[in-house]
PDB file of N, CA and C in Angstrom:
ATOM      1  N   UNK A   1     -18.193  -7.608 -35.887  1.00 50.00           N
ATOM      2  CA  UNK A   1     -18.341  -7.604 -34.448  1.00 50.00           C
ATOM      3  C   UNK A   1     -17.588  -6.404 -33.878  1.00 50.00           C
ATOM      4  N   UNK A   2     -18.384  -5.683 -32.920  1.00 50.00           N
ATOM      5  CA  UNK A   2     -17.664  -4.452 -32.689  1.00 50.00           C
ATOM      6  C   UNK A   2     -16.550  -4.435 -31.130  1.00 50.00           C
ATOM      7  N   UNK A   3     -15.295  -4.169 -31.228  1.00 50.00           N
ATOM      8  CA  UNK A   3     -14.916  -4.373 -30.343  1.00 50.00           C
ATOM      9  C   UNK A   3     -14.422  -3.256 -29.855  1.00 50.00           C
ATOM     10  N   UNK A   4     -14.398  -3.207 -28.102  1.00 45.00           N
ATOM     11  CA  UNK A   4     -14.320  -2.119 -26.873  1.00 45.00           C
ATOM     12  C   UNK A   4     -13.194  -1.580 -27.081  1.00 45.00           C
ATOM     13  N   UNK A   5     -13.397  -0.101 -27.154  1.00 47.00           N
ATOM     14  CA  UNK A   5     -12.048   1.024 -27.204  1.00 47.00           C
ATOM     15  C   UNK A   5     -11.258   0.843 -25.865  1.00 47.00           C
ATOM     16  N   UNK A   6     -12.018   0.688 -24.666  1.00 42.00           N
ATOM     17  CA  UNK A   6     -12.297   0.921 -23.284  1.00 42.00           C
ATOM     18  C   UNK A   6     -10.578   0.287 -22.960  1.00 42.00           C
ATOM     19  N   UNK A   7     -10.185   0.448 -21.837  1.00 40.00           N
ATOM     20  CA  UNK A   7      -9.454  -0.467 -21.014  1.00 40.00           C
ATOM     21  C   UNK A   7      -9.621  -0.916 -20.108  1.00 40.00           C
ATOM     22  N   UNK A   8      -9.506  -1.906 -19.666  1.00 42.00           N
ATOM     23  CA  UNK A   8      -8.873  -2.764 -18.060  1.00 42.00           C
ATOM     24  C   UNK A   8      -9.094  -1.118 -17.280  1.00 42.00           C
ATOM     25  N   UNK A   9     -10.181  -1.154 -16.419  1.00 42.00           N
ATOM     26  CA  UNK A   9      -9.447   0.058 -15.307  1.00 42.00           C
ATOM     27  C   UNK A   9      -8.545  -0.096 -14.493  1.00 42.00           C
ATOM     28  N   UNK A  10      -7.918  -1.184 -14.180  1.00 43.00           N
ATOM     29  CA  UNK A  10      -6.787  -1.234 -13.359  1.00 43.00           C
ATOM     30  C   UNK A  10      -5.972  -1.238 -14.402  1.00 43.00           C
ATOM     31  N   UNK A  11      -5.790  -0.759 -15.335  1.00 41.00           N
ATOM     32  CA  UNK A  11      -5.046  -0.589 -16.686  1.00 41.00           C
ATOM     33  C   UNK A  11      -4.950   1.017 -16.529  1.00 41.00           C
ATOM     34  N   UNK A  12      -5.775   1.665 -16.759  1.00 44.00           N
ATOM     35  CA  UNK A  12      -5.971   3.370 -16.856  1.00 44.00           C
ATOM     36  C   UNK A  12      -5.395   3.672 -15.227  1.00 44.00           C
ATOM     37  N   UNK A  13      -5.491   3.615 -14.399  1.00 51.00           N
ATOM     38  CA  UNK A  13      -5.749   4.225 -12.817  1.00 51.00           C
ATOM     39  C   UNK A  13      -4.502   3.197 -12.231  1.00 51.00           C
ATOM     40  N   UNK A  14      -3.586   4.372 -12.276  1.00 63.00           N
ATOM     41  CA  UNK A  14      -2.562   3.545 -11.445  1.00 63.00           C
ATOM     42  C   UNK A  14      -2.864   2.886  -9.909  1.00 63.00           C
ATOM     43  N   UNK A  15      -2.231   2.286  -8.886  1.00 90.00           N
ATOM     44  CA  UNK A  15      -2.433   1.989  -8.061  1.00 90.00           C
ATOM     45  C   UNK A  15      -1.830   3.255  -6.733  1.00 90.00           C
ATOM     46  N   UNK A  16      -3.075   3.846  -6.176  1.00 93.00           N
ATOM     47  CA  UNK A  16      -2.368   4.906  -5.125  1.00 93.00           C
ATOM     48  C   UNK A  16      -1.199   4.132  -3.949  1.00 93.00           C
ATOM     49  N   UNK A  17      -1.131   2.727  -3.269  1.00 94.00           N
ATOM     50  CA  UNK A  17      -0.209   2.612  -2.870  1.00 94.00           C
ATOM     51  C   UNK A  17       1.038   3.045  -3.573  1.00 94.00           C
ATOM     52  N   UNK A  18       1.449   2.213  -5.411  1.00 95.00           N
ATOM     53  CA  UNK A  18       2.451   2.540  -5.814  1.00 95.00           C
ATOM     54  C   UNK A  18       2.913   4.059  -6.206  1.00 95.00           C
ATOM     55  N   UNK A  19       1.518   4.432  -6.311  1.00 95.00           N
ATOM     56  CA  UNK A  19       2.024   6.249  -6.377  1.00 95.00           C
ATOM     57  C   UNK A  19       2.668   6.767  -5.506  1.00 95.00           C
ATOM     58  N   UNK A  20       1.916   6.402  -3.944  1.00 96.00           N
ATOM     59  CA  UNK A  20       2.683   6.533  -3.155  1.00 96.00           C
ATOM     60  C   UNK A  20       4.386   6.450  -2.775  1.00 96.00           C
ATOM     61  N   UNK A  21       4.284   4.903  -3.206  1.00 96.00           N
ATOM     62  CA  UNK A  21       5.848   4.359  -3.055  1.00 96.00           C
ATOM     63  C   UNK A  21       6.859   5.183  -4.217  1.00 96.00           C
ATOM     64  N   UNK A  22       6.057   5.558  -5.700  1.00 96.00           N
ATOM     65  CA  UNK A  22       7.204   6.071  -6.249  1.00 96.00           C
ATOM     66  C   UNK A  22       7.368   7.398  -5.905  1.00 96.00           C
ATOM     67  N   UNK A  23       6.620   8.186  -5.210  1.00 96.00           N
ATOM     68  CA  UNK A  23       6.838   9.775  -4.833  1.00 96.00           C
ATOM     69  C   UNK A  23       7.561   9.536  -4.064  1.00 96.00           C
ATOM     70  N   UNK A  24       7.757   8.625  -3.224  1.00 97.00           N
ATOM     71  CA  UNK A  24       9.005   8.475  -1.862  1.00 97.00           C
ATOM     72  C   UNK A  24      10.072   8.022  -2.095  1.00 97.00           C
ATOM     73  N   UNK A  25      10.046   7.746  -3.778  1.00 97.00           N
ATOM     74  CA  UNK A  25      11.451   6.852  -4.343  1.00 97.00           C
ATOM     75  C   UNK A  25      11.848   5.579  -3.520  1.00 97.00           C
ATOM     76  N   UNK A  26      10.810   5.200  -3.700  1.00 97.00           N
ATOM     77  CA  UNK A  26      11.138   3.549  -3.312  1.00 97.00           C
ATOM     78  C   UNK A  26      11.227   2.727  -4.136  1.00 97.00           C
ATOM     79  N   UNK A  27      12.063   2.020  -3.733  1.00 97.00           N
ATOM     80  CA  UNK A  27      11.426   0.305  -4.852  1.00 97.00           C
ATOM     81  C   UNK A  27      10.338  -0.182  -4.227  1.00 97.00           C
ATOM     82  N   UNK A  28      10.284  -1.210  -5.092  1.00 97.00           N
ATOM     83  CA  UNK A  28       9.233  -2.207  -4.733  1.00 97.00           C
ATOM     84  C   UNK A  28       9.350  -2.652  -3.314  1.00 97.00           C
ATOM     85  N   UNK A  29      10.866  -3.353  -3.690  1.00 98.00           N
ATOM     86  CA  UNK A  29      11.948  -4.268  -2.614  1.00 98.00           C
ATOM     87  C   UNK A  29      12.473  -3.362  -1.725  1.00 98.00           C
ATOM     88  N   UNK A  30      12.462  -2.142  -1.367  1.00 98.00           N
ATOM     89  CA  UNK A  30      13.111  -1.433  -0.671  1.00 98.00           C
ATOM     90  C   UNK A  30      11.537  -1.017   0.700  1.00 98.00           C
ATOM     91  N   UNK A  31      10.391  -0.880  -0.241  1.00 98.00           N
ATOM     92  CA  UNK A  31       9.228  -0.714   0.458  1.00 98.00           C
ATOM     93  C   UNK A  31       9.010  -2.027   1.249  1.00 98.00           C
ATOM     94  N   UNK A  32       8.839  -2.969  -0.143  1.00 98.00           N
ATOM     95  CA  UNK A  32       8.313  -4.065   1.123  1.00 98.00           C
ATOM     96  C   UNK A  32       9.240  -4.730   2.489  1.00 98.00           C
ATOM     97  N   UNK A  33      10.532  -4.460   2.144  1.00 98.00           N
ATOM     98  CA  UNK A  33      11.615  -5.088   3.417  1.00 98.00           C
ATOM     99  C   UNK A  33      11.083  -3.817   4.709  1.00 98.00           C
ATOM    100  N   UNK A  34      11.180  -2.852   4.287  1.00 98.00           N
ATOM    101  CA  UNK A  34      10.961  -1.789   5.307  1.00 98.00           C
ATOM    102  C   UNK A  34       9.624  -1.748   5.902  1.00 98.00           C
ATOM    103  N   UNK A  35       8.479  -1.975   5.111  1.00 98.00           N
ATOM    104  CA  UNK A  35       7.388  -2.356   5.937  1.00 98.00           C
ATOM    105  C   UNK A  35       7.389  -4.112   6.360  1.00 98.00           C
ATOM    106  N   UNK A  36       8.276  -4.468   6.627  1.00 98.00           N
ATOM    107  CA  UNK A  36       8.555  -6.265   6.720  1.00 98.00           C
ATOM    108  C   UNK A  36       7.190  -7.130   5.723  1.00 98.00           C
ATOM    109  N   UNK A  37       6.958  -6.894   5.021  1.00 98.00           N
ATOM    110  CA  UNK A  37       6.403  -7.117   3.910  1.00 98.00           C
ATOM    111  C   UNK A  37       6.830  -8.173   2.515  1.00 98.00           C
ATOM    112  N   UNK A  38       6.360  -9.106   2.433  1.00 98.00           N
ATOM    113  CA  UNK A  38       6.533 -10.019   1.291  1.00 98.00           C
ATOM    114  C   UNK A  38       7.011  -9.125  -0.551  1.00 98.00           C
ATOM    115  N   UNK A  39       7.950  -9.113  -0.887  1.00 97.00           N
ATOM    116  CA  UNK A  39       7.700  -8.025  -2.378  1.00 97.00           C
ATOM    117  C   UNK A  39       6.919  -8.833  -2.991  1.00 97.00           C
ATOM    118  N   UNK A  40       6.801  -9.612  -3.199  1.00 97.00           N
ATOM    119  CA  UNK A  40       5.930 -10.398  -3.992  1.00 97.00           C
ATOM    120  C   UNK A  40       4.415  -9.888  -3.766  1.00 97.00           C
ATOM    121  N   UNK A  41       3.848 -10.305  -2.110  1.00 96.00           N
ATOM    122  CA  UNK A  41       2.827  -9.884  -1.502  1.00 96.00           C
ATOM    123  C   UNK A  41       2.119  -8.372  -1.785  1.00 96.00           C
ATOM    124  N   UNK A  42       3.280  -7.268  -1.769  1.00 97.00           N
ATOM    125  CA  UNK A  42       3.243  -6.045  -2.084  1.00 97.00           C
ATOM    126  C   UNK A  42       2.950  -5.771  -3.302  1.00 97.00           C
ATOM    127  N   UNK A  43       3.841  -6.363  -4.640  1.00 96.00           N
ATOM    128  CA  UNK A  43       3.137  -6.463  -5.784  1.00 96.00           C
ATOM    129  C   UNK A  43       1.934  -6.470  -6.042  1.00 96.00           C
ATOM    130  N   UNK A  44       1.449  -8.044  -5.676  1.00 95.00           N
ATOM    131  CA  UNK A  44       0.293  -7.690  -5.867  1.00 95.00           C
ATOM    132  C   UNK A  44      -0.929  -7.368  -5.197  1.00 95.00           C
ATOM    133  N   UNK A  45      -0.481  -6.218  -3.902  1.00 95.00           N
ATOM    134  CA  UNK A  45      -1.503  -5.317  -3.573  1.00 95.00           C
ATOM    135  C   UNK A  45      -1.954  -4.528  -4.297  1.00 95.00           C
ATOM    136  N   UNK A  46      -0.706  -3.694  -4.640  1.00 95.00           N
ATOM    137  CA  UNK A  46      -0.584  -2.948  -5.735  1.00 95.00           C
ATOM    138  C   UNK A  46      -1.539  -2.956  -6.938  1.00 95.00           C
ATOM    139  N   UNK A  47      -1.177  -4.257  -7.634  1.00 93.00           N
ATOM    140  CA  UNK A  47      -2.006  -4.483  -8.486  1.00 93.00           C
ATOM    141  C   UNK A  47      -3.727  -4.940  -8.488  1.00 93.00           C
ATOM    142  N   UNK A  48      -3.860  -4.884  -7.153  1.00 92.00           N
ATOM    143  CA  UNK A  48      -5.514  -5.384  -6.223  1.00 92.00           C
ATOM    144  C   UNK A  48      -5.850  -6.893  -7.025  1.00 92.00           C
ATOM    145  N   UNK A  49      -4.810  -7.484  -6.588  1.00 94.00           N
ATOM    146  CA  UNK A  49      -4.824  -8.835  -6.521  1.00 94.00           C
ATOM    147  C   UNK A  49      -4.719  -9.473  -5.490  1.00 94.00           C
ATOM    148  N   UNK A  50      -4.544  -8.912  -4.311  1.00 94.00           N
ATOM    149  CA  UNK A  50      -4.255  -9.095  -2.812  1.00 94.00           C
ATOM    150  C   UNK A  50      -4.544  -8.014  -1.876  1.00 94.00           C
ATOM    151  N   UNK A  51      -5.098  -8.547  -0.747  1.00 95.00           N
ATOM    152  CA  UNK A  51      -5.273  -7.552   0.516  1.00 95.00           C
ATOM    153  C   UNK A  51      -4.292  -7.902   1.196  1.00 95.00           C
ATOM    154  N   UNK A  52      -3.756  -6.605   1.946  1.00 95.00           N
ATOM    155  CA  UNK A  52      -3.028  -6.367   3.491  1.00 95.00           C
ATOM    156  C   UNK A  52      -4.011  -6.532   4.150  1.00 95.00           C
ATOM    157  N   UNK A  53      -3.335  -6.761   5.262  1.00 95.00           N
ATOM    158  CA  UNK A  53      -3.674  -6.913   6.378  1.00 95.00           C
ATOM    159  C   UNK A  53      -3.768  -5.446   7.378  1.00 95.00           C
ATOM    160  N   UNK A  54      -5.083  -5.386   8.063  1.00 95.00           N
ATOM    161  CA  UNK A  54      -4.576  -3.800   8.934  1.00 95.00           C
ATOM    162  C   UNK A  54      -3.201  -3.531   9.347  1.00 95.00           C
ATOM    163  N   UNK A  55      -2.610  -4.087   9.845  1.00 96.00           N
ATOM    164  CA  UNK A  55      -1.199  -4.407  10.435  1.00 96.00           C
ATOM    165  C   UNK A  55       0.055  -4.012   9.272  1.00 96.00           C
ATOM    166  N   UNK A  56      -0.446  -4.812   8.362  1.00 96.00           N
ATOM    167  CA  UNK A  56       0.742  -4.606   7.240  1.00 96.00           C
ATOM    168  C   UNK A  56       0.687  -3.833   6.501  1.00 96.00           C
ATOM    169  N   UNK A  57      -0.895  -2.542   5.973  1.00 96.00           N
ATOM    170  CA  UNK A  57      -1.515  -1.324   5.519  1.00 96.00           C
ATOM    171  C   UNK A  57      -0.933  -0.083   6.416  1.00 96.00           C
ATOM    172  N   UNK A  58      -1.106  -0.732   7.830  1.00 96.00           N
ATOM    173  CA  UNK A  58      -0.143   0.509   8.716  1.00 96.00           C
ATOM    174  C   UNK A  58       1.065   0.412   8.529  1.00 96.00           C
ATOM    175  N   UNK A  59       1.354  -0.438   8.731  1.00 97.00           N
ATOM    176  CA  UNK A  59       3.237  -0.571   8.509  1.00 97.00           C
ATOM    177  C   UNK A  59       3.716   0.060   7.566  1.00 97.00           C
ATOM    178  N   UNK A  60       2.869  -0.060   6.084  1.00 97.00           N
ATOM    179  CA  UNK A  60       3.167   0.546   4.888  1.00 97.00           C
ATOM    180  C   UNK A  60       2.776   2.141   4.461  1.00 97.00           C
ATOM    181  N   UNK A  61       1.617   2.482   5.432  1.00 97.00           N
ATOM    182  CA  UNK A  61       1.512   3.717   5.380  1.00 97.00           C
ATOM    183  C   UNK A  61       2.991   4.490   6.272  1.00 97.00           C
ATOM    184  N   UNK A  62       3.358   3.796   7.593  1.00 97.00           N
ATOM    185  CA  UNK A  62       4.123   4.617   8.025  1.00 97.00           C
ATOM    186  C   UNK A  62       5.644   4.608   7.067  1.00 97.00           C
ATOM    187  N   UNK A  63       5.918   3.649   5.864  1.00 98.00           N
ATOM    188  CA  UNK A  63       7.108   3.694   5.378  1.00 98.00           C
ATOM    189  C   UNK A  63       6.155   4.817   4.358  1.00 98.00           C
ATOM    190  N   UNK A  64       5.487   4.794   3.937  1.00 97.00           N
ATOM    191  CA  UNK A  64       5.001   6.010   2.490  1.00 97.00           C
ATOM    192  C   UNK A  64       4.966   7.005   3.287  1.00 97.00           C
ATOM    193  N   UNK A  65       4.640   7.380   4.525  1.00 97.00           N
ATOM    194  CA  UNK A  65       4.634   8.742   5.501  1.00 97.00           C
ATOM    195  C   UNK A  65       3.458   9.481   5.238  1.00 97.00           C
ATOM    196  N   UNK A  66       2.341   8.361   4.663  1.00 97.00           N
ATOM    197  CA  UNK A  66       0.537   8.154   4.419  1.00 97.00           C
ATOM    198  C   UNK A  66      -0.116   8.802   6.010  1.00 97.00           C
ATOM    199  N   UNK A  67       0.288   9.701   6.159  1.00 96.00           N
ATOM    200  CA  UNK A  67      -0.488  10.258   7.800  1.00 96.00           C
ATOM    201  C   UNK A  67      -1.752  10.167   7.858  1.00 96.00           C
ATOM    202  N   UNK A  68      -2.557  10.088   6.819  1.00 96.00           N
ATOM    203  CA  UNK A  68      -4.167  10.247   7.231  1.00 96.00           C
ATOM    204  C   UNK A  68      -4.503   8.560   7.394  1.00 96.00           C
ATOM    205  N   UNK A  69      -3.747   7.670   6.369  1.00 95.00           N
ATOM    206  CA  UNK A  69      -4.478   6.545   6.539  1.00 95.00           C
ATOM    207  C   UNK A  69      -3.637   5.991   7.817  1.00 95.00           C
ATOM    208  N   UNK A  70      -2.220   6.593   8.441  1.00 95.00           N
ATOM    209  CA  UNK A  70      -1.703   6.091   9.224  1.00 95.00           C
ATOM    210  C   UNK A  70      -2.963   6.382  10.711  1.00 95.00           C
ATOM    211  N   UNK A  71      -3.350   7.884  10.812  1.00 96.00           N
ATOM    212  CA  UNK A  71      -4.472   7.735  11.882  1.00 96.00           C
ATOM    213  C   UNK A  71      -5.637   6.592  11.220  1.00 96.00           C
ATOM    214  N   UNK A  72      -6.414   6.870  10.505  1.00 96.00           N
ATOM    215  CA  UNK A  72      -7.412   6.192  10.202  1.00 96.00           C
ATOM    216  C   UNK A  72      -6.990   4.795  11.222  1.00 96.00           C
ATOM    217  N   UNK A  73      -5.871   3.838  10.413  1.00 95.00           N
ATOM    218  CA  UNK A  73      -5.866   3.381  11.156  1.00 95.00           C
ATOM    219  C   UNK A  73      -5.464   2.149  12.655  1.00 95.00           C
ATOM    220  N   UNK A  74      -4.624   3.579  13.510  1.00 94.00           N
ATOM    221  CA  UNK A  74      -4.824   3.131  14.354  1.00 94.00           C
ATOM    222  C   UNK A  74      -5.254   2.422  15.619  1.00 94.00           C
ATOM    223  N   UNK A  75      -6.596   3.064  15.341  1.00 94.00           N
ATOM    224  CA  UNK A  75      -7.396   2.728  16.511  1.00 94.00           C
ATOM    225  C   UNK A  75      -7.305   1.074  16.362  1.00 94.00           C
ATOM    226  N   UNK A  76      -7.735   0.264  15.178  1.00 94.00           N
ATOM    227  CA  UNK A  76      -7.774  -0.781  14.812  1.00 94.00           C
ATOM    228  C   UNK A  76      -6.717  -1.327  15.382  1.00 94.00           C
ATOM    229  N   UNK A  77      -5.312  -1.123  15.924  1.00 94.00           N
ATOM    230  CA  UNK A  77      -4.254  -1.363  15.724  1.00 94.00           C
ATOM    231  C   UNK A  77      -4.333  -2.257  17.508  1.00 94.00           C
ATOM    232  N   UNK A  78      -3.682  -3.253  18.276  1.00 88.00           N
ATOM    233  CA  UNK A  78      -3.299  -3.114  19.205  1.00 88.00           C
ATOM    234  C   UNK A  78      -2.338  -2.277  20.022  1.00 88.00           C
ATOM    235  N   UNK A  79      -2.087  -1.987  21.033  1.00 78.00           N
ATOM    236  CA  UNK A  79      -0.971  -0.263  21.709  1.00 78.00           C
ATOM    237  C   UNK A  79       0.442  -0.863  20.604  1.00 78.00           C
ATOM    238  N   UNK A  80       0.642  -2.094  21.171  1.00 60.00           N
ATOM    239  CA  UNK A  80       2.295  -2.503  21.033  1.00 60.00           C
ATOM    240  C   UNK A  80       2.140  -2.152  19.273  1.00 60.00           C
ATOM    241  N   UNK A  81       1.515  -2.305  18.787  1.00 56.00           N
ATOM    242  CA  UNK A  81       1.673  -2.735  16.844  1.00 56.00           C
ATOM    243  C   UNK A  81       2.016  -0.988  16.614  1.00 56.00           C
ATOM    244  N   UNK A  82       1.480   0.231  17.398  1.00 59.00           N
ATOM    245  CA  UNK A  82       1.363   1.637  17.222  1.00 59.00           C
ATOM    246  C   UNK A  82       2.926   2.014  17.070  1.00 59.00           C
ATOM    247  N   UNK A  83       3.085   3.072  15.543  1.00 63.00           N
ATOM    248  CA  UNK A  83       4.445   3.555  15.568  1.00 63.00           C
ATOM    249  C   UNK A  83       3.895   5.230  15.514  1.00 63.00           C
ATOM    250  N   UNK A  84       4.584   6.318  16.110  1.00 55.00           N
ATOM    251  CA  UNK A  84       4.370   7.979  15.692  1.00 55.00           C
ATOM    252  C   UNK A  84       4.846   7.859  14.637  1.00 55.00           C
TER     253      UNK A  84
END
């Protein structure tokens, strides 16, 4: 029986949030308190075992300093939820 060389692609292809978070030298726990964020929850975004929420995707772009997805998205955002 012939079995797959292949991997898990979420095995090969890291997760761009955590790329994100480690180019900014974050922890896990240091990201998710700062975007008021569950670490647990954050984990497993990371791992696309879980969705954010628009709200909590912005929050986390503005701790990674993610500017394009931080415009993207705003508009979505209510005024008060908006950080520069």
């Amino acid at each position: 029986m012939a079995t797959s060389t292949f991997a898990e692609p979420t095995s090969v292809c890291a997760s761009p949030l955590r790329e994100a978070r480690l180019r900014k030298g974050l922890s896990l726990r240091d990201a998710a308190a700062l975007a008021r964020l569950d670490c647990g929850h954050l984990s497993r975004a990371e791992r696309g075992q879980a969705q954010l929420s628009v709200e909590a995707l912005y929050r986390l772009a503005v701790v990674l300093d993610l500017r394009r997805l931080r415009y993207t998205l705003a508009p979505f955002l209510p005024e008060q939820g908006r950080t520069s």
